[in-house]
Short mmCIF file of C-alpha atoms in Angstrom, two decimals:
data_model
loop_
_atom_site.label_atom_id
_atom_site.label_comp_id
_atom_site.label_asym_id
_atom_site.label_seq_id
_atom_site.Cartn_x
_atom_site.Cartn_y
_atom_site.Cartn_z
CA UNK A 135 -162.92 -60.86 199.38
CA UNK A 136 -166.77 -59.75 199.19
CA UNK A 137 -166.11 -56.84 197.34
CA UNK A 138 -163.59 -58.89 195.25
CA UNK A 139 -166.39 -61.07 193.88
CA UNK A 140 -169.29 -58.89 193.66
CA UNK A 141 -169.40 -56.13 191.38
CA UNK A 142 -170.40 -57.30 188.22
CA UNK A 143 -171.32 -54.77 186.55
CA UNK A 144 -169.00 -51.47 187.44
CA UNK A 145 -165.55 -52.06 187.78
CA UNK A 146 -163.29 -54.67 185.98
CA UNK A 147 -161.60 -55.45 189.23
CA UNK A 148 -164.15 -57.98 190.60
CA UNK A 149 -165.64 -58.54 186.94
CA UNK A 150 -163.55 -61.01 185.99
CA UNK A 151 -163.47 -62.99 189.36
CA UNK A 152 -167.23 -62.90 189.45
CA UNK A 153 -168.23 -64.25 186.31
CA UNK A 154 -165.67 -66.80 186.94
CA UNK A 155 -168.24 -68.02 189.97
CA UNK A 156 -171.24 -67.07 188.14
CA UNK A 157 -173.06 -70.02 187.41
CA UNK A 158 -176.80 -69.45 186.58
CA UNK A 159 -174.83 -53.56 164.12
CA UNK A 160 -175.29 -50.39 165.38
CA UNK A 161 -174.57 -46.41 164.37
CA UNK A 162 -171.01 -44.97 164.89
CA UNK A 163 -170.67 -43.22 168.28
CA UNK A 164 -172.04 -39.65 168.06
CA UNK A 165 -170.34 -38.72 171.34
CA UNK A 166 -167.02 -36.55 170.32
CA UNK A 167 -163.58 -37.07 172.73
CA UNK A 168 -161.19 -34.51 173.56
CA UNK A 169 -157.94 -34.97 174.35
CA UNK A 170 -156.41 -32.50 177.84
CA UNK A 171 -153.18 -32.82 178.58
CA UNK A 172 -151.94 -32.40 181.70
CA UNK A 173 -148.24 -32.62 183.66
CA UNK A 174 -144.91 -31.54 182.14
CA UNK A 175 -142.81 -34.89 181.05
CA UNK A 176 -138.89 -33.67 182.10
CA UNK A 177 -138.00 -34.42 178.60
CA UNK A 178 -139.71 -32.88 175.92
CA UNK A 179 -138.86 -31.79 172.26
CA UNK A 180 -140.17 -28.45 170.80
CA UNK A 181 -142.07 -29.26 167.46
CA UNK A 182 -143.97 -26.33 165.23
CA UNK A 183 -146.79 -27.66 163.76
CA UNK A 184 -149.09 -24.15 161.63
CA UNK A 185 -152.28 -25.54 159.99
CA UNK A 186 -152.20 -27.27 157.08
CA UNK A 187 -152.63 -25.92 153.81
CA UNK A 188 -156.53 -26.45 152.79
CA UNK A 189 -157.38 -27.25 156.31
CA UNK A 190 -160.23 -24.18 156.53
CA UNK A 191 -162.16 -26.67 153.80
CA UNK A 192 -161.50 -30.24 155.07
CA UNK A 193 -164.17 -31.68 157.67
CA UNK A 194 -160.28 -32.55 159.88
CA UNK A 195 -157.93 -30.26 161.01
CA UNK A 196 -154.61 -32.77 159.98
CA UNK A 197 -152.35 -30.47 162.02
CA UNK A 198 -154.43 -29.85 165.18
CA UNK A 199 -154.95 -34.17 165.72
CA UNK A 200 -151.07 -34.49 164.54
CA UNK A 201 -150.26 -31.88 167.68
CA UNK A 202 -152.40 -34.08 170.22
CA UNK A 203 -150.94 -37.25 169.16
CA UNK A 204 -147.17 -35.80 169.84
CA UNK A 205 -148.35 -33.90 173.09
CA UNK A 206 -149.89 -37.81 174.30
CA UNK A 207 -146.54 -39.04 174.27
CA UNK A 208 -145.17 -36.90 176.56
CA UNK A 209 -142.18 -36.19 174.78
CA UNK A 210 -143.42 -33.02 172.41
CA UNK A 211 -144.59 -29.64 172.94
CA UNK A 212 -146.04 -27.25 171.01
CA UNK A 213 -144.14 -24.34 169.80
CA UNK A 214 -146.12 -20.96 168.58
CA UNK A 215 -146.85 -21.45 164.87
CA UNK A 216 -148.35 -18.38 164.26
CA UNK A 217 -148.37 -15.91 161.45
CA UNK A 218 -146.45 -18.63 159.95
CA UNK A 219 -148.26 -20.65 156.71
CA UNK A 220 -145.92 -22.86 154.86
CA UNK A 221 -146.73 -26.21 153.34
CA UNK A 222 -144.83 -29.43 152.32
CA UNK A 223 -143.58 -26.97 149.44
CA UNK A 224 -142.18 -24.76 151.32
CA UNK A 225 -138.10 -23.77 152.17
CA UNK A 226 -138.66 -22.84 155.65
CA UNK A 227 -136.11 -19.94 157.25
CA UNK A 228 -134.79 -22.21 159.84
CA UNK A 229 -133.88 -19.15 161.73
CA UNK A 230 -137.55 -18.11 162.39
CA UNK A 231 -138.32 -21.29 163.67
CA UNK A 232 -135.01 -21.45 165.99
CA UNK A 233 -135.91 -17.38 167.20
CA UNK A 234 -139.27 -19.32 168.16
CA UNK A 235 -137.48 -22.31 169.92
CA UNK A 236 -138.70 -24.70 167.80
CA UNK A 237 -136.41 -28.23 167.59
CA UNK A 238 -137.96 -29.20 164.38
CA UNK A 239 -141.14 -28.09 162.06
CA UNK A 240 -143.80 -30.21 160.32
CA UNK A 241 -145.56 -28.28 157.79
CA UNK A 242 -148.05 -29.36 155.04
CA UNK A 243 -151.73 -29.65 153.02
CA UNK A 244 -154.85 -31.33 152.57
CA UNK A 245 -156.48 -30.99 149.10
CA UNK A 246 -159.97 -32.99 148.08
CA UNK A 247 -159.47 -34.39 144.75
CA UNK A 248 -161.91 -34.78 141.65
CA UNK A 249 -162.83 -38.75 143.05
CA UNK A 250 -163.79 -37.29 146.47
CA UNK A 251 -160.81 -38.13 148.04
CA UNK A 252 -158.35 -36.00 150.22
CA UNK A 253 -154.77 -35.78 150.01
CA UNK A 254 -152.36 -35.21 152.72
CA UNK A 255 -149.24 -34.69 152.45
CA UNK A 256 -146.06 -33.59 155.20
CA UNK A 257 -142.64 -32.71 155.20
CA UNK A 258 -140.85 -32.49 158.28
CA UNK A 259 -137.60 -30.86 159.14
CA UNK A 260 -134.56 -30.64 161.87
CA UNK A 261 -134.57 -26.59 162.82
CA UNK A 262 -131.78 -27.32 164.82
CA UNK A 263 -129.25 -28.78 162.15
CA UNK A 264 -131.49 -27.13 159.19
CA UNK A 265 -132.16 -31.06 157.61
CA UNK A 266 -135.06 -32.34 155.53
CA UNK A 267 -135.99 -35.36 157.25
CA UNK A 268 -138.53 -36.47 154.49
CA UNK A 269 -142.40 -36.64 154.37
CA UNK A 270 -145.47 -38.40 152.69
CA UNK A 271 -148.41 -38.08 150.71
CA UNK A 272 -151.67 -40.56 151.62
CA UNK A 273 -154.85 -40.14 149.52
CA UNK A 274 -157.14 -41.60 151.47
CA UNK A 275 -161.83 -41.59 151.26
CA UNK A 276 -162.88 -38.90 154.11
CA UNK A 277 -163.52 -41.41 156.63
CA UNK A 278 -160.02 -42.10 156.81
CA UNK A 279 -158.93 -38.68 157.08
CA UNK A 280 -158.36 -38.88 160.92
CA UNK A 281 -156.61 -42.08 160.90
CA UNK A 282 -154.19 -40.46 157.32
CA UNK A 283 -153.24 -37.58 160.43
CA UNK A 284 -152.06 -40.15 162.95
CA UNK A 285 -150.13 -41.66 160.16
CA UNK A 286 -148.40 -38.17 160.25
CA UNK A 287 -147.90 -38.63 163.39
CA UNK A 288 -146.26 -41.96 163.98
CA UNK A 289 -144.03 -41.04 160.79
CA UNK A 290 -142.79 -37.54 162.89
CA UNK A 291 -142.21 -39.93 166.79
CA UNK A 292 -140.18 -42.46 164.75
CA UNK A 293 -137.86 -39.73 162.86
CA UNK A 294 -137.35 -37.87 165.96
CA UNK A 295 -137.10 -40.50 168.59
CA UNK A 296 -136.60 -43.52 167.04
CA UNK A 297 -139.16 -45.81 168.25
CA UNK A 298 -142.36 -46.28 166.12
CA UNK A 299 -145.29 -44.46 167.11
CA UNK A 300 -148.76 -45.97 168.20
CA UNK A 301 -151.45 -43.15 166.81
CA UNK A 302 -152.48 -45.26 163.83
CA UNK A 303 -153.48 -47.95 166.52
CA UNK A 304 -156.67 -48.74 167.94
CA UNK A 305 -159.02 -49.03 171.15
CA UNK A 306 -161.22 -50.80 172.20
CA UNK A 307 -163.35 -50.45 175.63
CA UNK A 308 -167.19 -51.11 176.97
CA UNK A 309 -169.66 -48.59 177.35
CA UNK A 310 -173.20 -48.59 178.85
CA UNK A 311 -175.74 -45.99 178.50
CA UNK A 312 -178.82 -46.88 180.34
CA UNK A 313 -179.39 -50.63 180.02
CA UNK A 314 -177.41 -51.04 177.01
CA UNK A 315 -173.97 -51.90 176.39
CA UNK A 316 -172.05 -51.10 173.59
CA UNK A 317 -168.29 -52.53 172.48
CA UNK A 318 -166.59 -49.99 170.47
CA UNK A 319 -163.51 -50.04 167.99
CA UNK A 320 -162.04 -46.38 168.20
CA UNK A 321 -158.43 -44.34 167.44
CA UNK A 322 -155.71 -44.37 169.77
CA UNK A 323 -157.60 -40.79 170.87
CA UNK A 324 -160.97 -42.67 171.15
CA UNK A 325 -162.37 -40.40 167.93
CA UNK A 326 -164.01 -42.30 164.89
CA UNK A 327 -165.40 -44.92 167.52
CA UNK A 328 -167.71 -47.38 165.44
CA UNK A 329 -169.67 -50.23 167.01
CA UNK A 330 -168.89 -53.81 167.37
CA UNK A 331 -171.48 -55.13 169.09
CA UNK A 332 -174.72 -53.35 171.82
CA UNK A 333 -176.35 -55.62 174.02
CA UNK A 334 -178.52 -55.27 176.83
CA UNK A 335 -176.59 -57.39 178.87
CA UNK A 336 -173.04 -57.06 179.90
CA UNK A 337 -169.96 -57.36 177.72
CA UNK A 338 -166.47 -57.35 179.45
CA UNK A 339 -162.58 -58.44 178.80
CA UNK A 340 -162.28 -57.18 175.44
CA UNK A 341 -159.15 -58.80 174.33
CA UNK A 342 -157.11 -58.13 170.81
CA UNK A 343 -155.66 -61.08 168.88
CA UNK A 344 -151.95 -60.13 168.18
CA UNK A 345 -152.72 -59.05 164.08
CA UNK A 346 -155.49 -56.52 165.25
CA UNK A 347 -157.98 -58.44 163.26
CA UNK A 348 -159.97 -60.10 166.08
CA UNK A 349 -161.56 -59.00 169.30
CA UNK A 350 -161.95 -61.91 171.80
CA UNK A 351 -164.31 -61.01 174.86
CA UNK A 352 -167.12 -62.05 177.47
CA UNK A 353 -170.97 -61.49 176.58
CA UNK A 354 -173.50 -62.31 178.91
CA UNK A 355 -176.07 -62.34 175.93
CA UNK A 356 -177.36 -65.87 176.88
CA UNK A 357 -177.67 -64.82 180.88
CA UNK A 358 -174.08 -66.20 181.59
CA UNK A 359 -170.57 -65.30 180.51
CA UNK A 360 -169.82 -66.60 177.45
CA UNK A 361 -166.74 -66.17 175.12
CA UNK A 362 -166.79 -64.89 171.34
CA UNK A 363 -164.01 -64.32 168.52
CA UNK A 364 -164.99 -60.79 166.96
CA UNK A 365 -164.26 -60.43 163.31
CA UNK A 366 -163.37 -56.48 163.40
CA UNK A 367 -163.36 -55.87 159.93
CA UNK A 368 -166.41 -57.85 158.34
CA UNK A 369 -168.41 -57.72 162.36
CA UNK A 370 -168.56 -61.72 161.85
CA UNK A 371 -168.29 -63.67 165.23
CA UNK A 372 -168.13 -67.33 166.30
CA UNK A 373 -168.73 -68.53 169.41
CA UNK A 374 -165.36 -69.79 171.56
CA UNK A 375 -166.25 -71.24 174.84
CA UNK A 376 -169.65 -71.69 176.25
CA UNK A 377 -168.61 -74.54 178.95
CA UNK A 378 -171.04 -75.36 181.81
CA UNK A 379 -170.33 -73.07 184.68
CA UNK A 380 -168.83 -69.45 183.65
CA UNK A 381 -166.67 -68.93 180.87
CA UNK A 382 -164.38 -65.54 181.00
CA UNK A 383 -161.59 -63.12 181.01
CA UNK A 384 -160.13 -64.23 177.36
CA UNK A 385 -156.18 -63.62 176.67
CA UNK A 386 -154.59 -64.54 173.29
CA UNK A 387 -150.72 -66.02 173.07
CA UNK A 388 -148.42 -63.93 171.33
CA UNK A 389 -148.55 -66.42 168.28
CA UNK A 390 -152.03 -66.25 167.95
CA UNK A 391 -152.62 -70.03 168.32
CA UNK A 392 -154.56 -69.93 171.73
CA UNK A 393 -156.13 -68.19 174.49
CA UNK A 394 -155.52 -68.70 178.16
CA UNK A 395 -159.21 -68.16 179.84
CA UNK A 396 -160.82 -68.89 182.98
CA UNK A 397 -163.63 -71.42 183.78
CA UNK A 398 -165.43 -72.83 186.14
CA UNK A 399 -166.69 -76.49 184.28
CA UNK A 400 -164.51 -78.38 186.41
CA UNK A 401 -165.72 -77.01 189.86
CA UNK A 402 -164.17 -73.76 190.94
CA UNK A 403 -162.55 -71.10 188.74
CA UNK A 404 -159.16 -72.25 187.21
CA UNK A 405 -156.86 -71.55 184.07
CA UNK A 406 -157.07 -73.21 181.01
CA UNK A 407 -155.47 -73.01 177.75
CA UNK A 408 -157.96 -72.74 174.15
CA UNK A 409 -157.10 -73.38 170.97
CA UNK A 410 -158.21 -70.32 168.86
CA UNK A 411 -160.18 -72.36 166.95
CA UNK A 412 -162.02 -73.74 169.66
CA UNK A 413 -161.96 -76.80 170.85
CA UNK A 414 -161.45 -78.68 173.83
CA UNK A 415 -159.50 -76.60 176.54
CA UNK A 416 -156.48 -77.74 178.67
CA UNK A 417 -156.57 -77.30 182.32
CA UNK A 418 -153.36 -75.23 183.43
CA UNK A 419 -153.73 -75.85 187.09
CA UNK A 420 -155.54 -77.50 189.69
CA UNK A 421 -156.26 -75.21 192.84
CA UNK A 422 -159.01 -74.44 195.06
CA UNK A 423 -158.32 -70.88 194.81
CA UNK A 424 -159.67 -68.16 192.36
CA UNK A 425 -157.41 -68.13 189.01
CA UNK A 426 -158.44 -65.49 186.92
CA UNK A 427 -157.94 -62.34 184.91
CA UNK A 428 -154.52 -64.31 182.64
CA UNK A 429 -151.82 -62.39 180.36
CA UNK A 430 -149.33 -63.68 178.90
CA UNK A 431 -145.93 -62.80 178.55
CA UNK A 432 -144.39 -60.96 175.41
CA UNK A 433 -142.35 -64.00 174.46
CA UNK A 434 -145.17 -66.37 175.26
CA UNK A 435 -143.31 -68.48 178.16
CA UNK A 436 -145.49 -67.42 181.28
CA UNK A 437 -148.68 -66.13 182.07
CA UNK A 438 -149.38 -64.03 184.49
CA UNK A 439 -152.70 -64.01 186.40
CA UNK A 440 -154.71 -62.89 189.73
CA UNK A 441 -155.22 -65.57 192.30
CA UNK A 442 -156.99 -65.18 195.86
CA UNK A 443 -154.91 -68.37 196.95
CA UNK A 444 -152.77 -66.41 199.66
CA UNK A 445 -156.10 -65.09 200.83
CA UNK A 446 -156.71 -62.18 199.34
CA UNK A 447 -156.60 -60.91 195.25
CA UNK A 448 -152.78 -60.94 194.27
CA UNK A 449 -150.48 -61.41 190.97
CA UNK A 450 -149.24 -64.71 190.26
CA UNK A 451 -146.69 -65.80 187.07
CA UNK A 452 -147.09 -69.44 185.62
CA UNK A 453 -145.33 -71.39 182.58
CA UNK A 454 -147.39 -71.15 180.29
CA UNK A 455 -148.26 -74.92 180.02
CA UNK A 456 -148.80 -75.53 183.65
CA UNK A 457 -146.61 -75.65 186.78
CA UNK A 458 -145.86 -74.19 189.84
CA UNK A 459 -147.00 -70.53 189.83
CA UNK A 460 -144.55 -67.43 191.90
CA UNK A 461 -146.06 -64.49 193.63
CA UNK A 462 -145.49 -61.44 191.55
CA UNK A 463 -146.83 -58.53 193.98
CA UNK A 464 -146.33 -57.95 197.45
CA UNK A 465 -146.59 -54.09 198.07
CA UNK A 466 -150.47 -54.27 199.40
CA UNK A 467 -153.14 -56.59 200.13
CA UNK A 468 -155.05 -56.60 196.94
CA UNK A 469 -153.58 -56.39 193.69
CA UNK A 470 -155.65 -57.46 190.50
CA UNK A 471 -155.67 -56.47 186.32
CA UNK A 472 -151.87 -57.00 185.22
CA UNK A 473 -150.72 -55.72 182.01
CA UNK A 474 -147.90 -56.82 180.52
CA UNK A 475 -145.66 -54.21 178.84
CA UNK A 476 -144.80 -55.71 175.10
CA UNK A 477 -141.17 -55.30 175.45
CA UNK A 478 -141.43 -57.53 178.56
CA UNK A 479 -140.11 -54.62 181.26
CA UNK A 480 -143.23 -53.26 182.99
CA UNK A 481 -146.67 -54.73 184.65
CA UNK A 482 -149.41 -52.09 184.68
CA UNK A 483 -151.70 -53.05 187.53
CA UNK A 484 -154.14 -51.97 189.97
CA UNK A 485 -153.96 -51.96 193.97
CA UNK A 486 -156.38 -50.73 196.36
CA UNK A 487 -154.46 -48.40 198.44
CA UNK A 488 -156.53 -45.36 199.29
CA UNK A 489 -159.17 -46.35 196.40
CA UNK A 490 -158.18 -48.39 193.53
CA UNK A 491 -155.37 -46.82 191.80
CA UNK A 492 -153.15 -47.78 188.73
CA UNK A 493 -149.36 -48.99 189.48
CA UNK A 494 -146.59 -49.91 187.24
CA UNK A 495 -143.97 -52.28 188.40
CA UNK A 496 -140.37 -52.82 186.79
CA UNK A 497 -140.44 -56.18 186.64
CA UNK A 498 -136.64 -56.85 186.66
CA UNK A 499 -136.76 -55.22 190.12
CA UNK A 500 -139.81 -55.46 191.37
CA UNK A 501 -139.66 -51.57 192.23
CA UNK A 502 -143.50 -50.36 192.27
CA UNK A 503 -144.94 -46.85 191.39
CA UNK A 504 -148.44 -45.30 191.74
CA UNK A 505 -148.58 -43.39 189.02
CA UNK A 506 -151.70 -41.53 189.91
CA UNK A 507 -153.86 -39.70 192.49
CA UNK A 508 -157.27 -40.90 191.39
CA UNK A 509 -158.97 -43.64 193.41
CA UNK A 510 -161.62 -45.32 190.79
CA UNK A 511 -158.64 -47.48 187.96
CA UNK A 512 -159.23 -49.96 186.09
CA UNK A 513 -158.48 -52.10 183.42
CA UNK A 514 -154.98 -50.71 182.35
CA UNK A 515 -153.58 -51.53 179.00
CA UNK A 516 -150.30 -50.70 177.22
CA UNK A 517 -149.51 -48.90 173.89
CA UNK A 518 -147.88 -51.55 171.45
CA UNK A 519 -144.48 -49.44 172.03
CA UNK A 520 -144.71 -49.73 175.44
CA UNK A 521 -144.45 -46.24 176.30
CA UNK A 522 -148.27 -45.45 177.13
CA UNK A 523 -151.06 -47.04 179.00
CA UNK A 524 -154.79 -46.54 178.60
CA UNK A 525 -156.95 -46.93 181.53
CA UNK A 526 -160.38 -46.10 182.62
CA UNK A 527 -161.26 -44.00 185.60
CA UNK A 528 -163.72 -41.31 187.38
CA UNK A 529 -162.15 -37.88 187.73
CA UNK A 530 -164.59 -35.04 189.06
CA UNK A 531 -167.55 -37.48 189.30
CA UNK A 532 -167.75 -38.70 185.55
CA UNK A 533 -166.15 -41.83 183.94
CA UNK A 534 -163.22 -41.20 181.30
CA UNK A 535 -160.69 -42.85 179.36
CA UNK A 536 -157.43 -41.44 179.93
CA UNK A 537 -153.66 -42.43 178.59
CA UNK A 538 -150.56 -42.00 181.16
CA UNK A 539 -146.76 -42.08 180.60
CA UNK A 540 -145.32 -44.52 182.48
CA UNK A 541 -144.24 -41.81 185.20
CA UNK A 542 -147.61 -40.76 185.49
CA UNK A 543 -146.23 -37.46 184.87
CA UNK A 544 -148.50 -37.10 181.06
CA UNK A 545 -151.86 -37.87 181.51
CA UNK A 546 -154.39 -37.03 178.23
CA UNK A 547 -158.39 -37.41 179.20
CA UNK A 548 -160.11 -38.45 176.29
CA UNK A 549 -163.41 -37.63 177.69
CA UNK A 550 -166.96 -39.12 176.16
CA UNK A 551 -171.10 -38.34 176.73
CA UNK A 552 -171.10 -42.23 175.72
CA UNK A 553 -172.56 -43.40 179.32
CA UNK A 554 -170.09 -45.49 181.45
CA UNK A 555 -166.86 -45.81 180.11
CA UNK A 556 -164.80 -49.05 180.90
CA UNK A 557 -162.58 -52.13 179.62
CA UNK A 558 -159.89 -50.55 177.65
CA UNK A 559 -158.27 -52.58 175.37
CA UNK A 560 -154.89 -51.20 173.36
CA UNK A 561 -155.09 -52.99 169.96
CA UNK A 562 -151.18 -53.95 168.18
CA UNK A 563 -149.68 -52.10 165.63
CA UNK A 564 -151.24 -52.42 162.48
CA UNK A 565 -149.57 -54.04 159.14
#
């Protein structure tokens, strides 16, 4: 349990459980990300995707962040595009594009127009069974140029898989770069990062409120954990809990309505339930164990959360007014961070098994997977369609944000010069 309860200030694992005992508008991120793919999904749909028309002049390459997105997912790959330069215009000769092994072809432009605006627009077609599937135009200021792309992006996942795509989402996650902290609000590829708040003391548990309009999470500001509600878009914040004793690791209910969060007014570190507007909290439980690091369920009925009351760190599931709480893990001796999947099938986790990796769990079955080979996880968090998770880790000595299918088999670094890189936070989809 020592190392459960002491390390403030690296990894998320023992953050949460020891600010729960704890008791005593900046620049946009210069740092670019890159996204490196890596592992070959068993399923995975040829797409050509040339440049875009007017790309050579635009300060974004539409087509190039368009082809990352779909190579994220795991379920595209990049066909040879070549020698090939058609736009949204253009009849393509399906039969070049089939000689090449393409499935289907997205081709269009980006113009500036006279108001200093850029246009993109896409058309995308089925090679296969020669069909126009349709396309879009978005005129959009330059700053939105990257986030116009993903748009291209989702619009391509959902016409070829069916499910709506997650590009036009956002991040959020911690960094600190000497004594400073930062919490930044980036892309689903960590580009166009902007700054929500730098602090020389510790922020942690970054936590989105089910619209995507407000970050709830834990500042240490006023030399103990304390919880705020971030506005994102105006940077307003009010202050949510500041309790005697420790106040941390904020969750919001599907609805919106309240957050489950852990404090330690009453004595010890237990559950309780907030309204958003603040307010007096309800107690969920009364234990003398370690409650701490809460989620709740997609359909708001339970909440899950780590507990040390077997004796060591494990994942527990509660109704979410109070009640009798059920072990959830039981492959290892130390199992903390549970992430929820939003379509209620999965728990991203982390266990300490040769390092401190990241596991998914079927929850129907309670089958459990590691899903990869590096020993430094934390803080995992899924894609609002449930088919990604965003975690941070150390691979070859540096700190990183990466994204993994949920087979571990897709993994995409998106690698920073930002200083430490922690407490990922996948924001909803966007209205």
């Amino acid at each position: 349990m020592t190392r459960f309860l002491a390390r403030i200030t690296r990894r998320r694992l023992a953050q949460s459980i020891a600010v729960a005992l704890a008791l005593p508008s900046a620049a946009p991120v210069l740092a670019q990300f890159r996204v490196e793919v890596s592992g070959v999904g068993l399923r995975q749909m040829p797409i050509a995707l040339p440049a875009f028309r007017g790309e050579d002049g635009a300060p974004q390459k539409p087509a190039a962040i368009v082809q990352a997105d779909l190579e994220r997912s795991g379920l595209f790959r990049a066909v040879n595009a070549s020698g090939q330069a058609p736009d949204e215009t253009t009849a393509p000769d399906m039969a070049v594009w089939r000689e090449r092994g393409a499935d289907s072809l997205a081709a269009g432009s980006v113009q500036r127009q006279g108001d200093g605006r850029w246009q993109v627009r896409f058309r995308l077609w089925d090679v296969v069974q020669g069909q126009d599937l349709g396309g879009r135009g978005y005129t959009v200021p330059q700053s939105d140029l990257r986030l116009a792309s993903h748009k291209v992006a989702d619009y391509i996942y959902e016409k070829l898989t069916g499910e709506k795509g997650v590009f036009s989402t956002r991040l959020a996650y911690v960094t600190k770069a000497g004594s400073r902290y930062t919490l930044w609000v980036a892309d689903s590829d960590g580009e166009n990062a902007q700054a929500a708040l730098s602090s020389p003391e510790p922020i942690i548990s970054p936590s989105w409120s089910p619209d995507g309009r407000q970050l709830a999470y834990v500042s240490f500001e006023s030399r103990k954990p304390v919880i705020y509600v971030h506005d994102v878009a105006s940077g307003r914040r009010r202050l949510l809990a500041n309790f005697r004793g420790s106040n941390s690791a904020p969750a919001w209910s599907p609805d919106g309505r309240s957050l489950a969060v852990t404090l330690s007014r009453d004595g010890g570190s237990q559950l309780y339930l907030i309204s958003a507007g603040g307010g007096e909290p309800r107690r969920l439980a009364k234990t003398s164990a370690i409650d701490t690091e809460p989620v709740f369920s997609p359909d708001g009925s339970s909440i899950y959360f780590v507990s040390d009351r077997g004796g060591a760190p494990q994942v527990y599931r509660m109704p979410a007014g109070g009640g009798a709480a059920q072990r959830v893990t039981f492959s290892g001796n130390y199992n903390i961070s549970p992430s929820i999947s939003p379509d209620g099938r999965w728990m991203a986790y982390i266990s300490r098994s040769a390092g401190f990796r990241l596991h998914v769990m079927e929850l129907a079955t309670g089958n459990t997977t590691a899903i990869t080979d590096t020993t430094e996880d934390e803080s995992p968090s899924f894609a609002p369609n449930s088919r990604l998770i965003v975690y941070a880790t150390r691979q070859g000595g540096l700190d990183a944000l990466m994204t993994t299918t949920l087979d571990g088999k897709i993994k995409a670094r998106l690698a920073g010069k930002g200083g430490d890189i922690r407490e990922p936070a996948w924001g909803p989809f966007q209205n």
